[in-house]
Coordinates of C-alpha atoms and ligand atoms in Angstrom, one line a residue:
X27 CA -19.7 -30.6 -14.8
X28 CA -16.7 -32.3 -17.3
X29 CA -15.9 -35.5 -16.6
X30 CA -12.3 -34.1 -17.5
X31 CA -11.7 -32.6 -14.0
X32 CA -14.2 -35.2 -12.1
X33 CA -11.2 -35.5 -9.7
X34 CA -10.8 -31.8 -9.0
X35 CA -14.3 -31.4 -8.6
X36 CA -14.1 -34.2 -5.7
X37 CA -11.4 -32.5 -4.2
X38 CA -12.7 -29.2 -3.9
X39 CA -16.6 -30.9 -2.5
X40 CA -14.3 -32.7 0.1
X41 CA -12.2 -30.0 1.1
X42 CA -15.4 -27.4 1.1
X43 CA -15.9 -27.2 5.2
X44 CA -12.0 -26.9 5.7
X45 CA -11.8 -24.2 2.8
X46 CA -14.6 -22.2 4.5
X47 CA -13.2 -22.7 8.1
X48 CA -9.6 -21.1 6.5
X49 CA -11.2 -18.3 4.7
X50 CA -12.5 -17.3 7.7
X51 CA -8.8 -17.2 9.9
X52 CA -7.9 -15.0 7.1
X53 CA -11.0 -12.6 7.3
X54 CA -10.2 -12.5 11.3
X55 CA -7.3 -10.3 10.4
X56 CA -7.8 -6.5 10.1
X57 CA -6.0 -5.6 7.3
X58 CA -6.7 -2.2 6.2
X59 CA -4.1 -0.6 4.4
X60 CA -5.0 2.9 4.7
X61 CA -5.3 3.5 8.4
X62 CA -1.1 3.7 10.0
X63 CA -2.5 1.7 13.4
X64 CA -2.7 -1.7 11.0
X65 CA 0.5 -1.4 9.4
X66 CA 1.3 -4.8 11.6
X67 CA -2.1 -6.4 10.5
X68 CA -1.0 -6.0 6.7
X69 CA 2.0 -7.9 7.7
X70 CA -0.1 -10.7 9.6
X71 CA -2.1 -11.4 6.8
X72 CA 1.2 -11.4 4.7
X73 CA 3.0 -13.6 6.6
X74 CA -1.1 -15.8 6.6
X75 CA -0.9 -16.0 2.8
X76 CA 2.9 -16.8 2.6
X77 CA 2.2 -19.9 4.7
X78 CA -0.9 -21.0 2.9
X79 CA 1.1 -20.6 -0.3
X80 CA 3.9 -22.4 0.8
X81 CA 1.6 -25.3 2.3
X82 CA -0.1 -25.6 -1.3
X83 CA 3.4 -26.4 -3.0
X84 CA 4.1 -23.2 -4.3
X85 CA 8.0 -22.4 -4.7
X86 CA 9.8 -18.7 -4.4
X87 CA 7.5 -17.4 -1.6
X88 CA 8.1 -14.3 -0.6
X89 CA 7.2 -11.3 1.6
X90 CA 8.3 -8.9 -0.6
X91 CA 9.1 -5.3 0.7
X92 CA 8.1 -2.3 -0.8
X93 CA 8.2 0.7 1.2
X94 CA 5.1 0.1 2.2
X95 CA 2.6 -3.1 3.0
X96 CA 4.7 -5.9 1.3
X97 CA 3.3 -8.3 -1.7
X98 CA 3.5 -11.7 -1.2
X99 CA 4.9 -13.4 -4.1
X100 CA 5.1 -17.2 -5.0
X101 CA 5.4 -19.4 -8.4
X102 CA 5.3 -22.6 -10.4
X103 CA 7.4 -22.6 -13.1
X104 CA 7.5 -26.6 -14.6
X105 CA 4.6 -26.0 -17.0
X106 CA 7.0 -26.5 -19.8
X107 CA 6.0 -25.4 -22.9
X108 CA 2.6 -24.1 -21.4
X109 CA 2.1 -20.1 -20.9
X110 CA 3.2 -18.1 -18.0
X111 CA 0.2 -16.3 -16.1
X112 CA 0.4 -14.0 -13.6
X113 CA -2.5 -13.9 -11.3
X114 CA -3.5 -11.3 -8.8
X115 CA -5.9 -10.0 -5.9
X116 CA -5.0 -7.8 -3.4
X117 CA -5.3 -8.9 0.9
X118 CA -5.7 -5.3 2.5
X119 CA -9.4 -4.0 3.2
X120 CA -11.1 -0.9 3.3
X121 CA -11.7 1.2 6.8
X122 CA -14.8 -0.5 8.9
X123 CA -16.0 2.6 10.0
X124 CA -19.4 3.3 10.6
X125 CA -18.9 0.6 12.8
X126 CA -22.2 0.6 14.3
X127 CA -24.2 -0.4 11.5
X128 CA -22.6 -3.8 11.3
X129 CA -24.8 -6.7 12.7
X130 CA -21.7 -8.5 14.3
X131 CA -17.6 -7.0 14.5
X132 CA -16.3 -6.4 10.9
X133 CA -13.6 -9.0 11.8
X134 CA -15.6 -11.2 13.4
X135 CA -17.0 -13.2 10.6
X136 CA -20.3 -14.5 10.5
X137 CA -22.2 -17.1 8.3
X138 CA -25.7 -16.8 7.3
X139 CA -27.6 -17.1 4.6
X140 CA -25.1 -18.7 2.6
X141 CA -22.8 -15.8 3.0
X142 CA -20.3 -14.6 4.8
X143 CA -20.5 -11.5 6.5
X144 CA -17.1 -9.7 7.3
X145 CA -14.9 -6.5 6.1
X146 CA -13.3 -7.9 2.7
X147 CA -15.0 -11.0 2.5
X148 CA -15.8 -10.4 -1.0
X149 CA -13.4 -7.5 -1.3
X150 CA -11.0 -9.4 -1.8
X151 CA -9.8 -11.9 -0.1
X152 CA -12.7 -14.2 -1.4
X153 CA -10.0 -14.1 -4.4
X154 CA -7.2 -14.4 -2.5
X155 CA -8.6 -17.4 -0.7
X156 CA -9.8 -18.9 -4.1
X157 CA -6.2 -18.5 -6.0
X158 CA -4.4 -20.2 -3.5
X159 CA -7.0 -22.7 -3.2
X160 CA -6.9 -23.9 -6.7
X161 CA -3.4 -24.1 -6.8
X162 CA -3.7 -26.3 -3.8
X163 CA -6.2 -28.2 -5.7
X164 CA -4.1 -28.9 -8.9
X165 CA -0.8 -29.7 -7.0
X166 CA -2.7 -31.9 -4.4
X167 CA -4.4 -33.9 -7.0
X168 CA -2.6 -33.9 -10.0
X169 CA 1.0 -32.9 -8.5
X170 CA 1.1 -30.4 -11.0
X171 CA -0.5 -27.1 -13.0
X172 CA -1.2 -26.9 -15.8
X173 CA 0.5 -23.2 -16.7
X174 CA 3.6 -21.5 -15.3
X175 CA 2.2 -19.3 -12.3
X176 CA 3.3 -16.4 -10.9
X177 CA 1.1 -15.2 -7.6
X178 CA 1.3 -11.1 -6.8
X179 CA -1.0 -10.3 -3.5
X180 CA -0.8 -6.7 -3.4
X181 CA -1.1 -4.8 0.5
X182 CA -1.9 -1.4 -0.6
X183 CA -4.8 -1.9 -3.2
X184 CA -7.6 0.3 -1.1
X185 CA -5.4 3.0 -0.5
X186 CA -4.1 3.6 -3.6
X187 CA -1.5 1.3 -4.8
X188 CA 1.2 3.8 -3.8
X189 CA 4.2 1.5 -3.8
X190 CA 3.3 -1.1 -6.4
X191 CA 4.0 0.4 -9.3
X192 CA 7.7 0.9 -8.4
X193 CA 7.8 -2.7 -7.1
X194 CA 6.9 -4.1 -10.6
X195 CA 8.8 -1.9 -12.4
X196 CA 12.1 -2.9 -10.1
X197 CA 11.2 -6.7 -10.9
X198 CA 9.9 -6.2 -14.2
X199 CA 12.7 -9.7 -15.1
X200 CA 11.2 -11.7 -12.9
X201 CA 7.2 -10.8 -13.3
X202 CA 7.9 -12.3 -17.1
X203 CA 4.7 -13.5 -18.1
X204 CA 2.2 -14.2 -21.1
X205 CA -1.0 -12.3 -19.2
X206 CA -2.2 -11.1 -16.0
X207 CA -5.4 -12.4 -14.5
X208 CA -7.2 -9.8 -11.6
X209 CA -9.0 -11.3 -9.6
X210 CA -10.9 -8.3 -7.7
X211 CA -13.6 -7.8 -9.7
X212 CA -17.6 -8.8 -9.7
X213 CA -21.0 -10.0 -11.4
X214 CA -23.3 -7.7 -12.9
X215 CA -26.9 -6.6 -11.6
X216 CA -28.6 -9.8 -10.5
X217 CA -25.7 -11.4 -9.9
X218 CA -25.6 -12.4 -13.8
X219 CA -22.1 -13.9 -14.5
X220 CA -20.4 -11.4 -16.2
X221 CA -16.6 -10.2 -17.4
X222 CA -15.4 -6.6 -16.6
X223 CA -13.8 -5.1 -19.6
X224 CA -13.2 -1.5 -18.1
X225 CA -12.1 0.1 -14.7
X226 CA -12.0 3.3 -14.2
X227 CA -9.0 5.6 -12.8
X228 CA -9.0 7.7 -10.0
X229 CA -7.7 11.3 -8.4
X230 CA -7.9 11.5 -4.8
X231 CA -7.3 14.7 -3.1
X232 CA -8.2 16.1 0.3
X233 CA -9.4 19.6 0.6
X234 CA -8.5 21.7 3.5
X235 CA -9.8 25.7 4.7
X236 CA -8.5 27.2 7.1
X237 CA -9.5 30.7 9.0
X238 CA -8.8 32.1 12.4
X239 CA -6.1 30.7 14.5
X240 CA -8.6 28.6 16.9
X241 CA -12.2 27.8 16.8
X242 CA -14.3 31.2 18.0
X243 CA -17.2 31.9 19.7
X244 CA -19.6 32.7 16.9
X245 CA -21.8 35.1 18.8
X246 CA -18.6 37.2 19.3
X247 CA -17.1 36.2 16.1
X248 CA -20.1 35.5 13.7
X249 CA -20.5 37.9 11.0
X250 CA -17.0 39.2 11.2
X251 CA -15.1 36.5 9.8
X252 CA -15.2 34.2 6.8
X253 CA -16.7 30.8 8.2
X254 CA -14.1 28.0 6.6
X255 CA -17.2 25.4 6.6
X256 CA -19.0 27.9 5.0
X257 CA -16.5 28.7 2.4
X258 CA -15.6 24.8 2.4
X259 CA -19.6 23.9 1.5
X260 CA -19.2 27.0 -1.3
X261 CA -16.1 25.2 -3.2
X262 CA -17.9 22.5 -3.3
X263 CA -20.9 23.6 -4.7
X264 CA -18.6 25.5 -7.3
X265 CA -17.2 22.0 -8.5
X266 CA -20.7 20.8 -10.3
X267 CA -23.4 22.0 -12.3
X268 CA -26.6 21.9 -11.1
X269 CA -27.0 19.4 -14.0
X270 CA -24.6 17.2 -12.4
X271 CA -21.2 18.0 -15.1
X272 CA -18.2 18.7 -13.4
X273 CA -17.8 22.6 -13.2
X274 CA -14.1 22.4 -13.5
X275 CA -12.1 24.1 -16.9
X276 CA -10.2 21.1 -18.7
X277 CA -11.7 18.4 -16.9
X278 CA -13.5 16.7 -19.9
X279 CA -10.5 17.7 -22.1
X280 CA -9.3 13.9 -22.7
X281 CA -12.2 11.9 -22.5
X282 CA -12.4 9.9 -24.9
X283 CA -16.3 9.8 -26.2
X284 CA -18.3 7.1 -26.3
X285 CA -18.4 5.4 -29.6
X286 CA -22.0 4.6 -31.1
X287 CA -20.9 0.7 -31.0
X288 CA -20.1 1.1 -27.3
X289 CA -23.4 2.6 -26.2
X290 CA -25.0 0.0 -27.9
X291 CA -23.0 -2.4 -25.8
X292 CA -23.9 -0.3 -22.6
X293 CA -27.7 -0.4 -23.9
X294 CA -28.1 -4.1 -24.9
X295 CA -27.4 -4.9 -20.9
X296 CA -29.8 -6.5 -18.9
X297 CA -30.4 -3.5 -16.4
X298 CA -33.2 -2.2 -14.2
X299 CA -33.0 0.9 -12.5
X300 CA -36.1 0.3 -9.7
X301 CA -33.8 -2.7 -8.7
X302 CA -30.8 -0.6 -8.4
X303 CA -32.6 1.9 -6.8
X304 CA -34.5 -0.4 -4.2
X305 CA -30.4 -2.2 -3.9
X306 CA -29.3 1.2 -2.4
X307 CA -32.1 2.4 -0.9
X308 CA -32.8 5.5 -3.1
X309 CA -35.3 6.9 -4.7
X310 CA -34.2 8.5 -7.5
X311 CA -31.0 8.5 -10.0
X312 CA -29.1 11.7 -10.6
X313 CA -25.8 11.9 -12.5
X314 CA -24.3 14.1 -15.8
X315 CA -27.6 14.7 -18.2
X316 CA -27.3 13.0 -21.6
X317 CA -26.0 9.3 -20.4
X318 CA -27.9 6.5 -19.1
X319 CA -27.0 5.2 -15.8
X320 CA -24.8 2.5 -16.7
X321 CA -22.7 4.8 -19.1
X322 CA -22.6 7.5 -16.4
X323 CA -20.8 4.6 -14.4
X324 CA -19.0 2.7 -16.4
X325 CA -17.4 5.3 -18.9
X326 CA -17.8 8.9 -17.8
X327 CA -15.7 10.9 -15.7
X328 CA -17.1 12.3 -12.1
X329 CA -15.9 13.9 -9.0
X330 CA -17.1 12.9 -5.5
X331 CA -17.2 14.3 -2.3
X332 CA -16.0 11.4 -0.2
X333 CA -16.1 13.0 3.4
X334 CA -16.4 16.3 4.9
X335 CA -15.8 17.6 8.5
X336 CA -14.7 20.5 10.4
X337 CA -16.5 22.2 13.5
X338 CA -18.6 20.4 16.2
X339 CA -19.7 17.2 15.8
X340 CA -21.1 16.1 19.0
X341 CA -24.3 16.2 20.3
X342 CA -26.5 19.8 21.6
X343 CA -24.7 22.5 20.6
X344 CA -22.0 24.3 20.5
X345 CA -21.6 28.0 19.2
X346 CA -18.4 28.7 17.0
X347 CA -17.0 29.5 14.1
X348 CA -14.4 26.4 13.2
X349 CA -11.0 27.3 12.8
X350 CA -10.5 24.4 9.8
X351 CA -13.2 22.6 7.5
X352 CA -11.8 19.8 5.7
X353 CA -12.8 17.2 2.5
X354 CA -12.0 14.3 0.7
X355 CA -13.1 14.3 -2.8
X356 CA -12.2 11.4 -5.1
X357 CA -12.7 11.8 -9.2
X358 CA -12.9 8.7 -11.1
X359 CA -11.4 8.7 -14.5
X360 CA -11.8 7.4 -18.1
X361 CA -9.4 6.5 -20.6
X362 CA -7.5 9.0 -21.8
X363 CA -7.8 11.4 -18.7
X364 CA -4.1 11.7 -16.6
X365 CA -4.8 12.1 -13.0
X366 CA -2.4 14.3 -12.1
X367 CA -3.8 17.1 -15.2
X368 CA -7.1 16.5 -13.6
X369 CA -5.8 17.4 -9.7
X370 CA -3.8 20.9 -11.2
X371 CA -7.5 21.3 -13.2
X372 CA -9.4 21.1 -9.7
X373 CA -6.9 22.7 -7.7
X374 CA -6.9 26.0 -10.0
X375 CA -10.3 25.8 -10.0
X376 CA -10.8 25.3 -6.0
X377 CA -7.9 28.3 -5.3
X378 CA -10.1 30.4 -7.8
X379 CA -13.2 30.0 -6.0
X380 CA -11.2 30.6 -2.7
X381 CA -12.2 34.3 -1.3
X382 CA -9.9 36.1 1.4
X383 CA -9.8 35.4 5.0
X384 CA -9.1 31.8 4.7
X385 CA -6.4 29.5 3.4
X386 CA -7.0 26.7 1.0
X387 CA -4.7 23.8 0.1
X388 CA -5.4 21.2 -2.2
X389 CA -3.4 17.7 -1.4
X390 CA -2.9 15.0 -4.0
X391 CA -3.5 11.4 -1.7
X392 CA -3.4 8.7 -4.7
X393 CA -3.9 8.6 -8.7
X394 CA -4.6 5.6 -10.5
X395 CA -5.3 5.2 -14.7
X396 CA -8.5 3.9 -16.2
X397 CA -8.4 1.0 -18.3
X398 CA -10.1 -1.2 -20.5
X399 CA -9.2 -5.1 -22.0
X400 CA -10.1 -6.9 -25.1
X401 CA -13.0 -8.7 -25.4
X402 CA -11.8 -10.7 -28.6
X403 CA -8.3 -12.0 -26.8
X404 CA -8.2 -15.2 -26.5
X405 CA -8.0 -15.4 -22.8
X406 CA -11.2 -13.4 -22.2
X407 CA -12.8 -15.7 -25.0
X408 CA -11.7 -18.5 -22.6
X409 CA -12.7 -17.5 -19.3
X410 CA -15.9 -16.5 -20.6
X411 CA -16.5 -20.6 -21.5
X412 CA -15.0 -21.4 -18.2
X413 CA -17.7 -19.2 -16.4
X414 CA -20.6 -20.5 -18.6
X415 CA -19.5 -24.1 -18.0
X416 CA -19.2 -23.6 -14.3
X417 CA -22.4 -21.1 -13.8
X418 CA -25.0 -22.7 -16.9
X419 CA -24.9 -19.1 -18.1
X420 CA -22.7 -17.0 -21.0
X421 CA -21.4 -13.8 -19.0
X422 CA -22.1 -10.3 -20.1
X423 CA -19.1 -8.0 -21.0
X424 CA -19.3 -4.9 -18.7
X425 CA -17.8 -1.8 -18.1
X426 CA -17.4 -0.7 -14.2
X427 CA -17.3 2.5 -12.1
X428 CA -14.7 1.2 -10.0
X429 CA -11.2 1.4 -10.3
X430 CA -7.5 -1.3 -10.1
X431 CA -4.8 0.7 -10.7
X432 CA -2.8 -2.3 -11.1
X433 CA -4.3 -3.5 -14.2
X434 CA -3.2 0.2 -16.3
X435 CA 0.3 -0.9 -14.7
X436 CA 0.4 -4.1 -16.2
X437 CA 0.0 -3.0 -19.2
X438 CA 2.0 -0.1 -19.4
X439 CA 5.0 -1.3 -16.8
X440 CA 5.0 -5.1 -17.8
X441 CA 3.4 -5.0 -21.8
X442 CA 0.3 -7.7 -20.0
X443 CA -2.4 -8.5 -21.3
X444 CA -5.4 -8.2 -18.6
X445 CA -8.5 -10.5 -18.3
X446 CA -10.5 -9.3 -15.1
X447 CA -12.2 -12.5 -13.4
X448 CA -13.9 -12.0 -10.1
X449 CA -17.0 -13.2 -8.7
X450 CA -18.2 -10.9 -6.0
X451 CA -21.8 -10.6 -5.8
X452 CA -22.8 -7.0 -6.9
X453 CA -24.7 -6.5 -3.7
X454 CA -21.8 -7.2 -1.6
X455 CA -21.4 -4.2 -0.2
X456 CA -17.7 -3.4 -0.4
X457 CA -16.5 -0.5 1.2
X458 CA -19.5 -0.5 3.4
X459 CA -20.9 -1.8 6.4
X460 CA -21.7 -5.6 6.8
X461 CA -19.8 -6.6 3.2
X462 CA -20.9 -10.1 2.5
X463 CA -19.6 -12.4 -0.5
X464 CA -22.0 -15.7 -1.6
X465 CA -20.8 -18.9 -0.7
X466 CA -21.8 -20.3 -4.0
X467 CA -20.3 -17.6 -6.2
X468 CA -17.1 -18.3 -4.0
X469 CA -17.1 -22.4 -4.7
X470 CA -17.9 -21.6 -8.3
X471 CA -15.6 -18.9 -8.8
X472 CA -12.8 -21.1 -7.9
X473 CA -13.9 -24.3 -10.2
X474 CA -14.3 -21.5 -12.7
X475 CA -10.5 -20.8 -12.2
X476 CA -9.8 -24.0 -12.1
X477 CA -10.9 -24.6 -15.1
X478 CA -9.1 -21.1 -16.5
X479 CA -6.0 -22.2 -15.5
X480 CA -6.3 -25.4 -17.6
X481 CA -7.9 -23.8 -20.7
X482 CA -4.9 -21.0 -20.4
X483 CA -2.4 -23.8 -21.5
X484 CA -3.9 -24.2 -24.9
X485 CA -3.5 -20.5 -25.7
X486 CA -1.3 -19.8 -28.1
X487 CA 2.1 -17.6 -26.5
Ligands
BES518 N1 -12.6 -4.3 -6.1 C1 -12.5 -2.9 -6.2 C2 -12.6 -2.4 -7.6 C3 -13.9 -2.5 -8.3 C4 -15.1 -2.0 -7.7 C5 -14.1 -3.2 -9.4 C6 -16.3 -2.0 -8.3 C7 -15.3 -3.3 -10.0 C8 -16.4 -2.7 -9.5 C9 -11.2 -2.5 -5.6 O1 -10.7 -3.2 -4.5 C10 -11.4 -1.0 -5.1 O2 -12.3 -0.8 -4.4 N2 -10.5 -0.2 -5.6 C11 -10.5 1.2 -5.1 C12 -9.2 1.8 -5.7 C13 -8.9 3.1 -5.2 C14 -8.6 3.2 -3.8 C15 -7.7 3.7 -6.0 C16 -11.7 1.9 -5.6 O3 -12.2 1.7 -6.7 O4 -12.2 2.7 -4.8
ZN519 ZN1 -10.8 -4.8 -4.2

């Protein structure tokens, strides 16, 4: 690696054992943001970051309230003349549950194969670790950095970013900055360095039927009544085609097709199906005809049945006819779909297929816009050198399925520019059970933004 940040590089080799030891405190910390019982946990891993960020030299740290988990907020402003960057990741987690399929307590981390295992080790805090590290690295070493920084670590990521926008829109003055950097994002398929260059949005919705006043017995009941987990299990099946489109009126009403340029893009990537397959333990593909796979996820619209209860759930049996059946169904979203058109599209669609005898409500939980960034700016152009000079290998521009509502917002609520860098190996399993991020994507990740924040300062603002 350059000669140029020889002393960085020692710094970060020397500190490695420490750094790990730290990241780990801060995976201890049960931060989920969607589950009411952790509301204080969110403000314990707050309060973590605050500290770090102050320890690391960084000025104007704040727990910032916003109605809900606070952001924690922090900057260096004395890179005169150099651009201003604002950098983000977000510290709240996703639910652990099922919990017995992880090999050791979500929040008990554990090292092993040159990972480490724990809910939101890769997703995210591996980037909120790595930020605040690098700063800690360039002030430590050099007593300075090399761009104007302004930190946002969001609470409320994983459960929709329900409070941010508002926040950034109420301190829209003192976000003023040349480009946002997310840092929540991952390598493609084989853990080939890559760039994400589209996100998509997201409807989330819960689904509820409801029948007779109580659960009855269904040998007294059954075949009298409308069954609201039968009716439940119909609706659903009324939302697709058997060829996997969604069976909804309007819903492909503002996609924006794919360009022939663009599917070339998708094409030209390095991908193989068996090894995605095999990676999830499937044996077969299945999706909307007419796009390959990596289209299908990275820039076409779907709607997923996220869970589904109702009735008896215990072991042996139990004879009735539930009083309630209930579902979460998530759609994710591509430029130029609006997520609250696409709920009212659903909802008339789910009331229509609704028959008498029950009740069904649709409820709107979270919305988030798709987006996609430039590959041509200049700061993609430059984190893509920083990532071949740190990894030995050019990244691949990619499209993914998921979604960041943030990085829409800082475009549309703060006029940002957005360069995606994240390093999360693509079999990290986020969102499931024993999530793991790779300890040498970590260590890299963070020379790589290192590196980024230095090459940033020759952009031209
Ligand atoms: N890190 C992910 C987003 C992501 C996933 C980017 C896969 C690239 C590939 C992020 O933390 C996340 O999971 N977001 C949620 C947002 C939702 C709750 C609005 C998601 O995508 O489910
Ligand atoms: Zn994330």
């Amino acid at each position: 690696m350059s000669v140029r940040l020889a002393d960085l590089d020692a710094h970060l080799q020397a500190t490695a054992a420490a750094r790990l030891a730290d990241f780990v405190e801060l995976l201890r910390i049960p931060s989920v943001s969607a589950l009411p019982e952790h509301a204080g946990h969110c403000r314990e891993a707050a309060a973590w970051i605050a500290g770090r960020l102050t320890r690391a030299g960084l000025e104007h740290v704040e727990v910032a309230e916003t109605g809900g988990h606070p952001v924690v907020y922090a900057d260096w402003l004395h890179a005169d003349g150099a651009p201003t960057v604002l950098v983000y990741a977000h510290y709240d987690v996703q639910p652990d549950d099922p919990l017995e399929e992880w090999v050791k307590p979500p929040f008990d981390p554990r090292i092993e194969d040159g990972r480490v295992f724990a809910r939101g080790a890769a997703d995210d805090k591996s980037h909120v670790h790595m930020l605040i590290s690098a700063a800690a690295a360039w002030l430590t070493v050099r007593g300075r950095l090399p761009v104007n920084l302004r930190f946002v670590f969001e609470g409320e990521e994983e459960s929709g970013s329900e409070n941010l926008d508002r926040w950034l829109a109420a301190n829209r003055e003192r976000l003023s900055a040349d480009l946002a950097v997310i840092s929540d994002t991952g390598f493609f398929e084989g853990n080939r360095p890559s760039i994400t260059t589209g996100l998509r949005g997201m409807m989330y919705a819960q689904l509820d039927v409801t029948g007779p006043r109580q659960d009855l017995h269904s040998g007294g009941y059954g075949g009298t009544v409308r069954n609201p987990a039968t009716v439940l299990a119909e609706i659903i099946a009324g939302l697709h085609t058997r060829e996997g489109r969604v069976d909804v009126p309007g819903f492909y009403d503002d996609v924006r097709p794919l360009g022939e340029g663009e599917r070339a893009e998708f094409a030209r990537l390095p991908f193989d199906e068996a090894d995605y397959m095999a990676e999830m333990g499937v044996d077969a593909l299945f999706g909307e005809a007419g796009y390959s796979t990596l289209e299908r996820r990275g820039a076409r619209p779907t709607l997923e049945i996220c869970g589904l209860w109702g009735g008896f759930q215990g072991e042996g049996s139990k004879t009735i006819i539930p009083a309630r059946a209930h579902a979460k169904v998530s759609c994710r979203l591509v430029p130029d779909q609006a997520p609250r058109r696409i709920f009212e599209a659903i909802r008339t669609r789910v009331l229509e297929l609704a028959p008498p005898g029950v009740t069904v409500d649709m409820t709107l939980i979270n919305t988030g816009f798709a987006s996609l960034t430039p590959i041509d700016h200049p700061a993609t152009q430059a984190a893509a050198r920083c990532i071949e000079e740190v990894f030995g290998q050019a990244p691949l521009f990619t499209r993914e399925g998921g979604s960041i509502p943030v990085a829409a917002s800082f475009e549309s609520l703060l006029g940002l520019p957005v360069v995606l860098l994240g390093f999360m190996n693509p079999d990290c399993q986020a969102h499931g059970p024993n999530e793991s991020m790779r300890i040498d994507n970590w260590e890299q990740g963070l020379r790589t933004t290192v590196r980024y924040w230095e090459a940033l300062a020759a952009l031209p603002h």
